[in-house]
MMTF fields as JSON, N, C-alpha, C and O atoms, coordinates in Angstrom:
{
  "mmtfVersion": "1.0.0",
  "mmtfProducer": "UNKNOWN",
  "numBonds": 475,
  "numAtoms": 476,
  "numGroups": 119,
  "numChains": 1,
  "numModels": 1,
  "chainsPerModel": [1],
  "groupsPerChain": [119],
  "chainIdList": ["A"],
  "bondAtomList": [4, 2, 8, 6, 12, 10, 16, 14, 20, 18, 24, 22, 28, 26, 32, 30, 36, 34, 40, 38, 44, 42, 48, 46, 52, 50, 56, 54, 60, 58, 64, 62, 68, 66, 72, 70, 76, 74, 80, 78, 84, 82, 88, 86, 92, 90, 96, 94, 100, 98, 104, 102, 108, 106, 112, 110, 116, 114, 120, 118, 124, 122, 128, 126, 132, 130, 136, 134, 140, 138, 144, 142, 148, 146, 152, 150, 156, 154, 160, 158, 164, 162, 168, 166, 172, 170, 176, 174, 180, 178, 184, 182, 188, 186, 192, 190, 196, 194, 200, 198, 204, 202, 208, 206, 212, 210, 216, 214, 220, 218, 224, 222, 228, 226, 232, 230, 236, 234, 240, 238, 244, 242, 248, 246, 252, 250, 256, 254, 260, 258, 264, 262, 268, 266, 272, 270, 276, 274, 280, 278, 284, 282, 288, 286, 292, 290, 296, 294, 300, 298, 304, 302, 308, 306, 312, 310, 316, 314, 320, 318, 324, 322, 328, 326, 332, 330, 336, 334, 340, 338, 344, 342, 348, 346, 352, 350, 356, 354, 360, 358, 364, 362, 368, 366, 372, 370, 376, 374, 380, 378, 384, 382, 388, 386, 392, 390, 396, 394, 400, 398, 404, 402, 408, 406, 412, 410, 416, 414, 420, 418, 424, 422, 428, 426, 432, 430, 436, 434, 440, 438, 444, 442, 448, 446, 452, 450, 456, 454, 460, 458, 464, 462, 468, 466, 472, 470],
  "bondOrderList": [1, 1, 1, 1, 1, 1, 1, 1, 1, 1, 1, 1, 1, 1, 1, 1, 1, 1, 1, 1, 1, 1, 1, 1, 1, 1, 1, 1, 1, 1, 1, 1, 1, 1, 1, 1, 1, 1, 1, 1, 1, 1, 1, 1, 1, 1, 1, 1, 1, 1, 1, 1, 1, 1, 1, 1, 1, 1, 1, 1, 1, 1, 1, 1, 1, 1, 1, 1, 1, 1, 1, 1, 1, 1, 1, 1, 1, 1, 1, 1, 1, 1, 1, 1, 1, 1, 1, 1, 1, 1, 1, 1, 1, 1, 1, 1, 1, 1, 1, 1, 1, 1, 1, 1, 1, 1, 1, 1, 1, 1, 1, 1, 1, 1, 1, 1, 1, 1],
  "groupList": [{"groupName": "UNK", "atomNameList": ["N", "CA", "C", "O"], "elementList": ["N", "C", "C", "O"], "formalChargeList": [0, 0, 0, 0], "bondAtomList": [1, 0, 2, 1, 3, 2], "bondOrderList": [1, 1, 2], "singleLetterCode": "X", "chemCompType": "L-PEPTIDE LINKING"}],
  "groupTypeList": [0, 0, 0, 0, 0, 0, 0, 0, 0, 0, 0, 0, 0, 0, 0, 0, 0, 0, 0, 0, 0, 0, 0, 0, 0, 0, 0, 0, 0, 0, 0, 0, 0, 0, 0, 0, 0, 0, 0, 0, 0, 0, 0, 0, 0, 0, 0, 0, 0, 0, 0, 0, 0, 0, 0, 0, 0, 0, 0, 0, 0, 0, 0, 0, 0, 0, 0, 0, 0, 0, 0, 0, 0, 0, 0, 0, 0, 0, 0, 0, 0, 0, 0, 0, 0, 0, 0, 0, 0, 0, 0, 0, 0, 0, 0, 0, 0, 0, 0, 0, 0, 0, 0, 0, 0, 0, 0, 0, 0, 0, 0, 0, 0, 0, 0, 0, 0, 0, 0],
  "groupIdList": [1, 2, 3, 4, 5, 6, 7, 8, 9, 10, 11, 12, 13, 14, 15, 16, 17, 18, 19, 20, 21, 22, 23, 24, 25, 26, 27, 28, 29, 30, 31, 32, 33, 34, 35, 36, 37, 38, 39, 40, 41, 42, 43, 44, 45, 46, 47, 48, 49, 50, 51, 52, 53, 54, 55, 56, 57, 58, 59, 60, 61, 62, 63, 64, 65, 66, 67, 68, 69, 70, 71, 72, 73, 74, 75, 76, 77, 78, 79, 80, 81, 82, 83, 84, 85, 86, 87, 88, 89, 90, 91, 92, 93, 94, 95, 96, 97, 98, 99, 100, 101, 102, 103, 104, 105, 106, 107, 108, 109, 110, 111, 112, 113, 114, 115, 116, 117, 118, 119],
  "secStructList": [7, 2, 2, 2, 2, 2, 2, 2, 2, 2, 2, 2, 6, 1, 7, 7, 7, 2, 2, 2, 2, 2, 2, 2, 2, 2, 6, 6, 7, 7, 6, 6, 7, 3, 3, 3, 3, 3, 3, 3, 3, 3, 3, 3, 3, 6, 6, 6, 3, 3, 3, 3, 3, 3, 3, 3, 3, 3, 3, 3, 6, 6, 3, 3, 3, 3, 3, 3, 3, 6, 6, 3, 3, 7, 1, 7, 7, 3, 3, 3, 6, 6, 3, 3, 3, 3, 3, 7, 1, 1, 7, 3, 3, 3, 3, 3, 1, 1, 1, 7, 3, 3, 3, 3, 3, 3, 6, 6, 6, 3, 3, 3, 3, 3, 3, 3, 7, 7, 7],
  "xCoordList": [-67.053, -66.212, -66.339, -66.402, -66.41, -66.469, -68.102, -68.234, -69.201, -70.077, -70.174, -70.669, -69.375, -69.361, -68.393, -68.623, -67.4, -66.654, -67.113, -66.907, -67.996, -68.81, -69.361, -69.107, -70.334, -71.429, -70.697, -71.431, -69.86, -68.435, -68.467, -69.165, -67.429, -66.94, -67.98, -67.953, -69.258, -70.304, -71.453, -72.337, -70.858, -71.922, -71.058, -71.532, -69.61, -68.492, -68.361, -67.713, -68.791, -68.98, -70.436, -70.639, -71.047, -72.259, -72.364, -73.503, -71.712, -72.139, -72.386, -71.763, -73.32, -74.648, -74.0, -73.784, -73.646, -73.615, -74.689, -75.758, -74.608, -76.187, -77.407, -78.542, -77.198, -77.809, -78.922, -80.064, -78.24, -78.851, -80.107, -81.322, -79.362, -80.109, -81.473, -82.622, -81.205, -82.232, -83.163, -84.242, -82.795, -83.638, -84.462, -85.617, -83.824, -84.978, -85.661, -86.671, -85.357, -86.017, -87.11, -88.089, -87.497, -88.476, -89.439, -90.649, -88.708, -89.524, -90.095, -90.35, -90.283, -90.777, -90.189, -90.741, -89.044, -88.091, -87.658, -87.685, -86.971, -86.44, -85.304, -84.482, -85.397, -84.064, -82.868, -82.694, -82.276, -80.313, -80.134, -79.048, -81.262, -81.62, -81.156, -80.823, -81.025, -80.533, -80.158, -80.41, -79.554, -80.318, -78.664, -78.21, -78.245, -77.65, -78.064, -78.86, -77.646, -78.649, -76.944, -76.136, -76.732, -75.961, -76.87, -78.077, -76.054, -76.813, -75.564, -74.435, -76.183, -75.291, -75.176, -76.26, -74.131, -74.562, -74.008, -72.845, -75.291, -75.141, -75.038, -75.688, -74.394, -74.408, -74.572, -73.678, -75.958, -76.629, -75.743, -75.327, -75.604, -74.979, -76.15, -76.897, -76.376, -75.919, -76.247, -75.795, -77.299, -77.709, -76.878, -77.027, -76.051, -75.293, -75.919, -75.894, -76.544, -77.453, -77.202, -77.133, -77.101, -76.933, -78.308, -79.284, -78.244, -79.296, -78.878, -78.552, -78.971, -79.015, -80.11, -81.323, -79.589, -79.988, -79.505, -78.388, -80.332, -80.706, -80.858, -81.942, -80.084, -80.186, -80.402, -80.025, -81.309, -81.203, -81.303, -82.186, -79.987, -79.782, -80.063, -79.373, -80.886, -81.435, -81.022, -81.2, -80.26, -79.635, -79.736, -80.196, -79.213, -79.26, -77.829, -76.952, -77.58, -76.142, -75.853, -74.818, -76.621, -76.827, -77.052, -77.325, -77.167, -77.449, -78.201, -78.957, -77.792, -79.116, -80.338, -80.606, -81.372, -82.661, -83.745, -84.841, -83.122, -84.003, -83.442, -82.733, -83.5, -82.93, -84.295, -85.363, -83.663, -84.651, -84.13, -83.288, -84.644, -83.909, -84.83, -85.892, -84.409, -85.542, -86.887, -87.978, -86.378, -87.715, -88.723, -89.512, -88.447, -89.11, -88.047, -86.957, -88.917, -88.813, -87.867, -88.522, -87.205, -86.723, -87.356, -87.698, -87.668, -88.873, -87.322, -87.34, -86.5, -85.531, -83.84, -83.577, -82.956, -81.684, -80.764, -81.022, -80.097, -78.177, -77.003, -76.899, -76.423, -75.358, -74.16, -73.95, -73.35, -71.925, -70.683, -70.551, -69.774, -68.662, -69.613, -70.134, -69.342, -69.46, -70.56, -71.034, -70.864, -71.352, -73.229, -73.519, -74.401, -75.343, -76.028, -75.98, -76.558, -77.469, -78.694, -79.416, -79.46, -80.992, -81.427, -80.712, -82.545, -83.049, -85.065, -85.972, -84.732, -85.693, -86.511, -85.991, -87.575, -87.691, -87.08, -86.934, -86.755, -85.847, -84.565, -83.543, -84.596, -83.163, -82.13, -82.459, -80.711, -80.1, -79.329, -79.18, -78.847, -77.92, -77.234, -77.624, -76.049, -75.113, -74.298, -73.596, -74.864, -73.801, -73.266, -73.667, -71.436, -70.91, -70.615, -70.459, -70.551, -70.663, -69.047, -68.664, -68.398, -66.807, -66.203, -65.529, -66.35, -65.989, -67.404, -67.546, -68.047, -68.613, -69.396, -69.864, -69.357, -69.697, -71.784, -72.611, -72.031, -73.517, -72.775, -71.7, -73.288, -73.343, -74.586, -75.163, -75.141, -76.431, -76.576, -75.862, -77.424, -77.764, -79.274, -80.054, -79.554, -81.657, -81.284, -80.95, -81.385, -81.26, -80.533, -81.05, -79.264, -78.757, -78.71, -77.899, -79.922, -80.82, -79.623, -79.216, -79.198, -78.718, -77.894, -78.42, -76.681, -76.061, -75.752, -75.907, -75.261, -74.671, -73.864, -73.991, -73.052, -71.911, -71.562, -71.484, -71.339, -71.307, -70.849, -70.608, -70.741, -70.094, -70.916, -71.684, -71.188, -72.171, -70.917, -69.722, -71.92, -71.789, -72.574, -73.59, -72.027, -72.734, -73.792, -73.3, -74.293, -75.202, -76.201, -76.904],
  "yCoordList": [-19.145, -19.411, -18.814, -19.328, -17.601, -16.51, -16.426, -15.894, -17.001, -16.979, -18.213, -18.125, -19.615, -20.152, -20.403, -21.076, -19.718, -19.144, -18.504, -18.904, -17.14, -16.285, -17.235, -17.325, -18.147, -19.055, -20.07, -20.724, -20.3, -20.713, -19.896, -19.851, -18.981, -17.641, -17.413, -17.683, -16.759, -16.447, -17.357, -17.087, -18.554, -19.485, -19.675, -19.779, -19.719, -20.248, -19.041, -19.058, -17.913, -16.819, -16.37, -15.388, -16.993, -17.365, -18.296, -18.343, -19.4, -20.559, -20.225, -19.653, -20.757, -20.696, -21.907, -22.761, -22.243, -23.342, -24.015, -23.519, -24.892, -26.506, -25.762, -25.7, -25.42, -24.477, -23.466, -23.272, -22.934, -21.467, -22.518, -22.383, -23.624, -24.193, -24.963, -24.607, -25.866, -25.872, -25.184, -25.634, -24.137, -22.759, -22.452, -22.05, -22.654, -21.894, -23.221, -23.019, -24.569, -25.805, -25.506, -25.566, -25.151, -24.645, -23.861, -24.078, -22.651, -22.173, -21.989, -20.914, -23.258, -23.673, -23.627, -23.841, -23.307, -23.155, -24.195, -24.96, -24.801, -25.703, -25.97, -25.225, -27.555, -28.395, -27.389, -27.243, -26.893, -26.593, -25.567, -25.266, -24.299, -23.435, -22.853, -23.608, -20.982, -20.637, -19.031, -18.586, -18.159, -16.511, -15.909, -16.365, -15.197, -14.317, -12.825, -12.282, -12.035, -10.898, -9.946, -10.312, -8.681, -7.898, -6.702, -6.579, -5.854, -4.664, -3.516, -3.428, -2.654, -1.554, -0.299, 0.065, 0.553, 1.673, 2.782, 3.109, 3.261, 4.037, 5.365, 5.529, 6.366, 7.642, 8.641, 8.821, 9.223, 9.656, 11.1, 11.608, 11.572, 12.964, 13.376, 12.502, 14.755, 16.072, 16.584, 17.596, 15.56, 15.805, 15.357, 15.686, 14.552, 13.559, 13.331, 14.078, 12.228, 11.44, 9.756, 9.102, 9.302, 7.943, 7.415, 7.924, 5.989, 5.381, 3.819, 3.312, 3.268, 1.701, 0.812, 0.931, 0.012, -0.51, -1.79, -1.94, -2.676, -3.963, -5.244, -5.27, -5.877, -6.853, -7.964, -8.158, -9.142, -10.033, -11.156, -11.236, -11.837, -12.784, -14.256, -14.965, -14.566, -15.849, -16.476, -16.025, -17.903, -18.088, -19.883, -20.175, -21.221, -22.191, -22.821, -22.003, -24.025, -24.627, -23.894, -23.251, -23.659, -22.825, -21.551, -21.514, -20.333, -19.46, -18.431, -18.755, -17.436, -16.597, -16.367, -16.129, -16.59, -16.682, -15.45, -15.305, -14.675, -13.633, -12.353, -12.63, -11.251, -10.156, -9.198, -8.779, -9.105, -8.152, -6.859, -6.999, -5.771, -4.631, -3.938, -3.518, -3.784, -3.365, -3.855, -3.301, -5.327, -6.242, -6.589, -7.533, -5.37, -5.35, -6.24, -5.904, -7.34, -8.003, -7.069, -6.776, -6.881, -6.268, -6.942, -7.989, -6.917, -7.259, -7.923, -9.128, -7.382, -7.845, -7.373, -6.225, -8.316, -7.891, -8.583, -9.285, -8.203, -9.028, -9.298, -8.831, -9.918, -10.111, -9.928, -10.348, -9.376, -9.059, -9.158, -8.541, -10.252, -10.456, -11.417, -12.495, -10.311, -10.556, -9.347, -9.13, -8.575, -7.483, -7.819, -8.468, -7.163, -7.523, -5.936, -5.043, -5.967, -4.963, -4.633, -5.36, -3.697, -3.745, -2.48, -1.817, -2.003, -0.681, -1.167, -1.826, -0.078, 0.068, 1.339, 1.724, 1.914, 3.149, 4.073, 5.182, 4.002, 4.962, 4.552, 4.294, 4.51, 4.331, 2.732, 1.556, 3.313, 2.372, 1.732, 2.564, 0.508, 0.017, -0.874, -1.327, -1.382, -1.801, -2.315, -1.657, -3.639, -4.533, -4.901, -5.687, -4.852, -5.753, -6.918, -6.709, -8.088, -9.068, -9.383, -9.593, -9.369, -9.311, -8.629, -9.066, -7.283, -5.489, -5.304, -4.325, -6.144, -5.915, -4.283, -3.699, -3.816, -2.316, -1.992, -2.881, -1.115, -0.547, 0.643, 1.093, 1.042, 1.74, 2.057, 1.076, 3.341, 4.031, 5.148, 6.076, 5.393, 6.572, 6.736, 5.787, 7.746, 8.009, 9.021, 10.188, 8.426, 9.292, 10.413, 11.037, 11.062, 12.044, 13.11, 14.013, 12.748, 13.507, 13.505, 14.413, 12.012, 12.157, 10.443, 9.437, 10.57, 9.217, 8.86, 9.624, 7.419, 7.401, 6.048, 5.154, 5.842, 4.889, 4.803, 5.756, 3.082, 2.607, 1.371, 0.834, 0.87, -0.506, -1.306, -0.955, -2.7, -3.725, -4.839, -5.103, -5.179, -5.899, -7.161, -7.01, -8.555, -9.963, -10.236, -10.753, -10.099, -10.611, -12.025, -12.474],
  "zCoordList": [38.487, 39.276, 40.195, 41.312, 39.977, 41.178, 41.963, 43.065, 41.247, 41.962, 43.192, 44.315, 42.393, 43.332, 44.695, 45.7, 44.379, 45.333, 46.168, 47.314, 45.97, 46.824, 47.675, 48.876, 46.86, 47.754, 48.48, 49.221, 48.492, 49.863, 50.735, 51.748, 50.221, 51.392, 52.183, 53.384, 51.431, 52.337, 53.337, 54.151, 52.742, 53.368, 54.602, 55.733, 54.286, 55.752, 56.31, 57.357, 55.934, 56.994, 57.628, 58.341, 57.343, 57.885, 58.337, 58.802, 58.57, 59.293, 61.057, 61.952, 60.946, 62.53, 63.164, 62.304, 64.282, 65.317, 65.288, 65.646, 64.981, 65.582, 66.43, 65.959, 67.224, 67.985, 67.519, 67.936, 66.582, 65.888, 65.13, 65.273, 64.266, 63.277, 64.017, 63.759, 64.797, 65.334, 65.939, 66.324, 66.035, 66.494, 65.379, 65.517, 64.105, 62.875, 62.446, 61.772, 62.672, 62.6, 63.358, 62.615, 64.707, 65.594, 65.205, 65.255, 64.69, 63.953, 62.636, 62.095, 62.139, 61.073, 59.389, 58.31, 59.719, 58.669, 58.471, 59.436, 56.954, 56.531, 57.197, 57.731, 57.052, 57.489, 56.639, 55.429, 57.613, 56.729, 56.585, 56.092, 56.995, 56.845, 58.017, 58.93, 58.244, 59.334, 59.049, 57.929, 60.06, 59.89, 60.688, 61.738, 60.139, 60.93, 61.397, 60.63, 62.57, 62.158, 62.466, 63.319, 61.511, 61.935, 62.455, 62.245, 63.172, 64.061, 63.56, 64.041, 62.401, 61.938, 62.629, 63.084, 62.878, 63.207, 62.1, 61.863, 61.486, 60.103, 60.634, 61.666, 60.209, 60.598, 59.161, 58.334, 59.12, 58.09, 58.241, 59.282, 56.885, 56.563, 55.709, 55.269, 55.423, 56.386, 57.683, 58.22, 58.234, 59.229, 60.678, 61.855, 60.058, 61.4, 62.522, 63.499, 62.428, 62.849, 62.786, 61.745, 63.971, 64.2, 64.198, 64.749, 63.292, 63.635, 63.367, 62.293, 64.523, 64.19, 63.277, 63.449, 62.401, 61.341, 61.821, 62.316, 61.674, 62.257, 60.715, 60.132, 60.386, 58.92, 59.568, 60.724, 58.552, 59.479, 57.804, 56.95, 57.944, 56.418, 56.661, 57.394, 56.14, 55.912, 54.821, 53.689, 55.159, 53.932, 54.315, 55.419, 53.198, 53.413, 52.887, 52.608, 52.755, 52.363, 51.418, 51.595, 50.009, 48.904, 48.839, 47.639, 49.231, 48.933, 50.187, 51.102, 49.901, 50.606, 49.889, 48.712, 51.538, 50.755, 50.964, 50.422, 51.859, 52.66, 53.257, 54.224, 53.056, 53.491, 54.344, 53.898, 55.753, 56.144, 57.045, 57.932, 56.758, 57.612, 58.361, 57.903, 59.654, 60.74, 60.388, 60.254, 60.255, 60.331, 59.246, 59.188, 58.215, 57.134, 55.595, 55.132, 55.221, 53.971, 52.636, 51.636, 52.658, 50.783, 49.923, 50.472, 48.967, 47.91, 46.995, 46.741, 46.705, 45.882, 46.351, 46.708, 46.281, 46.655, 45.25, 44.273, 45.582, 44.508, 45.612, 46.747, 45.13, 45.478, 44.92, 43.782, 45.527, 44.275, 45.427, 46.484, 44.75, 45.758, 47.605, 47.892, 48.174, 49.678, 50.021, 51.135, 48.731, 49.074, 48.604, 47.599, 49.659, 49.314, 49.262, 50.107, 48.172, 47.162, 47.389, 46.706, 48.179, 48.281, 47.917, 47.165, 48.349, 48.492, 48.872, 48.365, 50.368, 50.613, 51.392, 52.44, 51.012, 50.84, 49.933, 50.448, 48.986, 47.908, 48.653, 48.017, 49.568, 50.307, 49.516, 49.675, 48.584, 47.709, 49.029, 49.924, 49.297, 50.521, 50.006, 48.93, 50.589, 49.894, 51.951, 52.718, 52.053, 53.051, 52.735, 51.878, 53.001, 53.083, 54.079, 55.282, 53.544, 54.924, 55.343, 56.494, 54.42, 54.984, 55.714, 56.646, 55.385, 56.061, 57.275, 58.007, 57.239, 58.125, 58.108, 59.086, 56.716, 56.878, 56.4, 56.606, 56.016, 55.695, 54.827, 55.223, 53.84, 53.257, 52.451, 51.983, 52.187, 51.821, 51.129, 51.51, 50.041, 49.646, 49.684, 49.604, 49.784, 49.942, 48.783, 48.988, 47.547, 46.474, 46.197, 45.27, 46.745, 46.829, 47.701, 47.901, 48.242, 49.834, 50.986, 51.711, 50.848, 52.43, 52.228, 51.752, 52.693, 52.502, 54.217, 55.169, 54.224, 54.945, 55.207, 54.37, 56.3, 56.125, 57.768, 58.543, 58.129, 59.541, 59.209, 58.128, 60.83, 61.387, 61.618, 62.513, 60.996, 61.992, 62.661, 62.53, 63.314, 63.831, 64.357, 65.034, 63.996, 64.26, 65.687, 66.69, 65.675, 66.987, 66.705, 67.61]
}
């Protein structure tokens, strides 16, 4: 039941205007599929540097079907509630779509937190 609620909740949050779906169709994607882009300002500690991370989330009517971070498709991802869990280059990443936040851990060597905006 929780998975069904999430699918409906995330789909509603990610729901794109009709023009975005037309744009996806022109790119050769399946009809009914769309994409939302989040731009996250992540502050990495202990270096205290800010990186702008771009997250593209591809979805259709039933599920999230693709996640790209900085233009690189992730190998695998999992969804827990409204959070997308993934890893890229030994960095474990959590993107909370409801809170619009980014959290990551680079194998204990560095951590980051930040806010995301929908673009």
